[in-house]
Amino acid sequence: MSKGDTYTVEQVAEIVQGKGFFCIKEAVIKNLVIDSRTLSNVNNALFFAIKAQRNGHQFINSAYQNGIRNFVVSEDVDHTKYPETNWIKVDDVLSSLQQLAAYHRSVHQLEVIGITGSNGKTIVKEWLYQLLSTDNNVVRSPKSYNSQIGVPLSVWQINNGHNLGIFEAGISTVGEMKQLATVIQPSIGILTNIREAHDEGFKDKKEKLKEKLQLFEGVETLVYSPAHIADGVMLPGKRKFTWSFNQEADLQVLEVSTDKTNTILKAKYADKDIEATIPFTDAAAIENTVICWSTLLAMGYDAKQAAFRLAKLVKVGMRLQLINGIDNCSLIDDSYSADISSLSIALDFLNQQNQHPKRTLILSDLHETGKSANELYQEISLLLKQKKINRLIGIGEQIAAHQELFDLEKSFFNNTADFLAHVSQQSFNNETILVKGARKFGFELVVKRLAQKVHDTVLEVNLNALLSNLQFYKSKLSTGVKTMAMVKAFSYGSGSFEIANLLQYHKVDYLAVAYVDEGIALRKAGISLPIMVMSPEPSAFDAMLRYNLEPEIYSLEVLRSFLHFLPEEVTDFPIHIKLDTGMHRLGFEPQQIEELTVLLDKEKLKVVSIFTHLVATDDKQHDEFTKLQVSKYEKMYETLATSLTYRPIRHVLNTSGVSRWPNYQFDMVRVGIGLYGFDAALAEGELQTVATLKTTVSQIKQLQPNETVGYGRRGVLPNGGQIATVKIGYADGYSRSFGNGVGKMLVDGKLVPTVGSICMDMCMLDVTGIDVKVGDEVIVFNEQHRIVDLAREIHTIPYEILTNVSQRVKRVYYYE
Ligand SMILES: *Cc1c(COP(=O)(O)O)cnc(C)c1O
């Protein structure tokens, strides 16, 4: 075995300069694991107990239960509790992960491209992979793994078969890049660009630039645009390759001409006129292709070869898509990348979604440099076992040839056409199906066949944005404060079990819904988190018991009838007590607390929490009232708690409360609208946009001057013009108040007004002068055309716009 192929745990201890405690010091390490839930091959896994948002040491037990026997830790652990294990004790676990990866990198001789910059890192990486993998064995970062943890895990994938690595590095504050540079050790550096956005961690643009440039300390060649460089900053790299749209550069783009689908780029390079045609038209794609173009030229490809390859670039679909499938299935479409690391990520996502009892994978042939087909499919087989996949449909001659390696319900086809021809004999029922295949297998046809036909109006939900909003609020909490996620009203219109499954996986502590039905739906979809029900109707008490749902008790009547209902044998049933401190909606008032303490049956009930709702956490004007509410709450809480022998969880804050009242976090907070991207207490841009509502054009009409549009002849174009009828109406949640020009939508990137009244299932837009045809996409709201603006137009609040989107509008979930 050659150097750097495998390591024993003893060697790893030496490399990271840790203190070893070994049972079996020859144990072989192949996989590095940082999350006890995302296990791959546990036999050769090494778990790093990293201290980040959570302390990884808390998960040692669960990693051990899952079969892991090798650990890197910084705290003292009682080894006797874990038989047959190996331990490496270090000062800082994250640093040792980076050290190990840096060592692994340094024992491999290969060309390495390192990419950093404000935008475009992942796209440039993926496009360079497309451009360079025809004549190289390339290893690259999976997805957008570019963090302090993601980079070492990416670099760890290098093996002796690779001759080219492409890795991206992302940082958020000063001091981080130095670490990543020692791990990546690039020979070619690419600075994509430097933007003002996300400047939080940096004093100014110059500081940010200097920090990013540290990645390139040792490079041979640096590819960049002079436009992104600040005066007086020293540039690393023996050789520079510059590109520009408006000044002299090695690759100077002189002309950009775009038609409907392509862009022709004319440029000057080495005193010659050269040209490339690319199948994209948007500005970001054009910039990213110019960066790739420069890199190819800098690497010595001639202009003709570079143009030939650029013409074949395809769009990078980074996102997993979760949609409704036929026969009560959920479908996860990840038919873009097909390597084992992205398979592993997709399988984890599959495992988060618990709504169906059965998990099916449709997988094409894969290819992995440096591994024989036998090794590869053996590894996949193990992975499927660990990720608890129930059924495999393999498509491709290679996977079919290795079918005996798979020990689960299985069927195989030689190609996609063969599968489609026999799909009706494959029964699908109540399953989550992951579709994953190399591009040449054309799995989009498989997705099309298995997806429920989608009504042309869809609400797209960006799950990464939702998670990043969750992290934003979690980062504001003092240690130990729990999070209750409000998922009432179909998660504010954004979905139901899909969101709850994600929140459960990412460890919120509690969920809350408005009605018992909503809670039951979550339980049926595999949600095991505790769930509070805010309006527990007596007719559903029985169901609450059966589904283990916890009622909010807000009045003496509810308490009496619940006690009356509770069967004799039940003890310690969890309830939550709501206090009214000024909202005057639901809850006990101060003068009722006495009676409440008497009535509370200490045997049968367990008061899990006592809470109140604040009426104006986002509004400075009412800050005195907010303080008054909290002091009332505290008094009432103490009276109640004294009558119990324990102290129930205290919670008062909603979204804006978390942003504005850090002193009132108590034991838990209840975050709702913030998860979905809105918080009246925050400045623009602090949260990410989660929802995009899209529809399509059904028909285009030309109008003469003064012809009218729609019911009651309320719409008129005085000078005539062009209108588009689109497939969204008030029954979809697009309020009638948006009619007659009040509302606007984005067509071909331009805002256009409605004409006439909004109908039940459709409405009309004035698209005079706009290049639009039947079937084109129309944006009702998204990141640019924001829900807050729509809300303002019709004098309401984002909550209403979002929750109004009706259930007949299909939800599609994206995950990157
Ligand atoms: C809906 C709700 C919340 C969440 O409020 P947001 O403003 O959406 O964060 C918190 N507490 C109670 C009782 C609620 O009903």
mmCIF file of N, CA, C and O in Angstrom, residues 69 160 245 298 312 435 469 473 504 540 574 645 653 713 799 806-807:
data_model
loop_
_atom_site.group_PDB
_atom_site.id
_atom_site.type_symbol
_atom_site.label_atom_id
_atom_site.label_comp_id
_atom_site.label_asym_id
_atom_site.label_seq_id
_atom_site.Cartn_x
_atom_site.Cartn_y
_atom_site.Cartn_z
ATOM 1 N N ARG A 69 -15.787 3.219 16.812
ATOM 2 C CA ARG A 69 -14.880 2.774 17.868
ATOM 3 C C ARG A 69 -13.647 3.668 18.017
ATOM 4 O O ARG A 69 -12.814 3.438 18.878
ATOM 5 N N ASN A 160 -4.635 8.224 -4.461
ATOM 6 C CA ASN A 160 -3.489 8.210 -5.383
ATOM 7 C C ASN A 160 -3.896 8.219 -6.849
ATOM 8 O O ASN A 160 -3.067 8.451 -7.715
ATOM 9 N N PHE A 245 -13.713 42.951 -17.998
ATOM 10 C CA PHE A 245 -14.695 43.342 -19.010
ATOM 11 C C PHE A 245 -14.421 44.750 -19.524
ATOM 12 O O PHE A 245 -14.976 45.163 -20.516
ATOM 13 N N ALA A 298 -5.068 29.808 -18.607
ATOM 14 C CA ALA A 298 -3.917 29.864 -17.699
ATOM 15 C C ALA A 298 -3.286 28.488 -17.536
ATOM 16 O O ALA A 298 -2.091 28.355 -17.314
ATOM 17 N N LYS A 312 -20.100 23.421 -24.137
ATOM 18 C CA LYS A 312 -20.835 22.261 -23.626
ATOM 19 C C LYS A 312 -21.164 22.331 -22.133
ATOM 20 O O LYS A 312 -21.657 21.364 -21.553
ATOM 21 N N VAL A 435 -34.003 9.713 -6.152
ATOM 22 C CA VAL A 435 -33.585 9.435 -7.526
ATOM 23 C C VAL A 435 -32.224 10.078 -7.742
ATOM 24 O O VAL A 435 -32.078 11.293 -7.645
ATOM 25 N N ASN A 469 -31.975 30.595 8.930
ATOM 26 C CA ASN A 469 -32.744 31.459 9.830
ATOM 27 C C ASN A 469 -32.852 30.844 11.226
ATOM 28 O O ASN A 469 -32.747 31.539 12.234
ATOM 29 N N TYR A 473 -31.410 32.548 14.864
ATOM 30 C CA TYR A 473 -32.074 32.744 16.159
ATOM 31 C C TYR A 473 -31.409 31.940 17.261
ATOM 32 O O TYR A 473 -31.279 32.408 18.389
ATOM 33 N N GLN A 504 -36.805 18.780 13.273
ATOM 34 C CA GLN A 504 -36.523 17.695 14.206
ATOM 35 C C GLN A 504 -35.082 17.227 14.040
ATOM 36 O O GLN A 504 -34.353 17.048 15.003
ATOM 37 N N ALA A 540 -61.292 16.303 20.682
ATOM 38 C CA ALA A 540 -60.067 15.645 20.218
ATOM 39 C C ALA A 540 -59.149 15.226 21.361
ATOM 40 O O ALA A 540 -58.018 14.816 21.125
ATOM 41 N N PRO A 574 -48.396 15.433 30.322
ATOM 42 C CA PRO A 574 -47.769 16.750 30.112
ATOM 43 C C PRO A 574 -48.758 17.802 29.616
ATOM 44 O O PRO A 574 -49.474 17.576 28.635
ATOM 45 N N THR A 645 -43.969 21.001 43.011
ATOM 46 C CA THR A 645 -42.697 20.647 43.660
ATOM 47 C C THR A 645 -41.544 20.781 42.679
ATOM 48 O O THR A 645 -40.427 20.384 42.960
ATOM 49 N N LEU A 653 -40.997 34.689 24.767
ATOM 50 C CA LEU A 653 -40.624 35.434 23.555
ATOM 51 C C LEU A 653 -41.051 34.773 22.247
ATOM 52 O O LEU A 653 -40.921 33.566 22.082
ATOM 53 N N ARG A 713 -65.610 44.857 -16.520
ATOM 54 C CA ARG A 713 -64.867 45.747 -17.411
ATOM 55 C C ARG A 713 -63.959 46.714 -16.643
ATOM 56 O O ARG A 713 -63.760 47.857 -17.036
ATOM 57 N N TYR A 799 -47.303 37.645 7.413
ATOM 58 C CA TYR A 799 -47.942 36.423 7.913
ATOM 59 C C TYR A 799 -49.136 36.041 7.034
ATOM 60 O O TYR A 799 -49.340 34.882 6.705
ATOM 61 N N SER A 806 -52.849 28.865 -0.919
ATOM 62 C CA SER A 806 -53.768 27.783 -0.577
ATOM 63 C C SER A 806 -53.123 26.427 -0.778
ATOM 64 O O SER A 806 -52.099 26.290 -1.424
ATOM 65 N N GLN A 807 -53.755 25.421 -0.199
ATOM 66 C CA GLN A 807 -53.169 24.090 -0.209
ATOM 67 C C GLN A 807 -53.164 23.462 -1.602
ATOM 68 O O GLN A 807 -52.473 22.489 -1.837
#
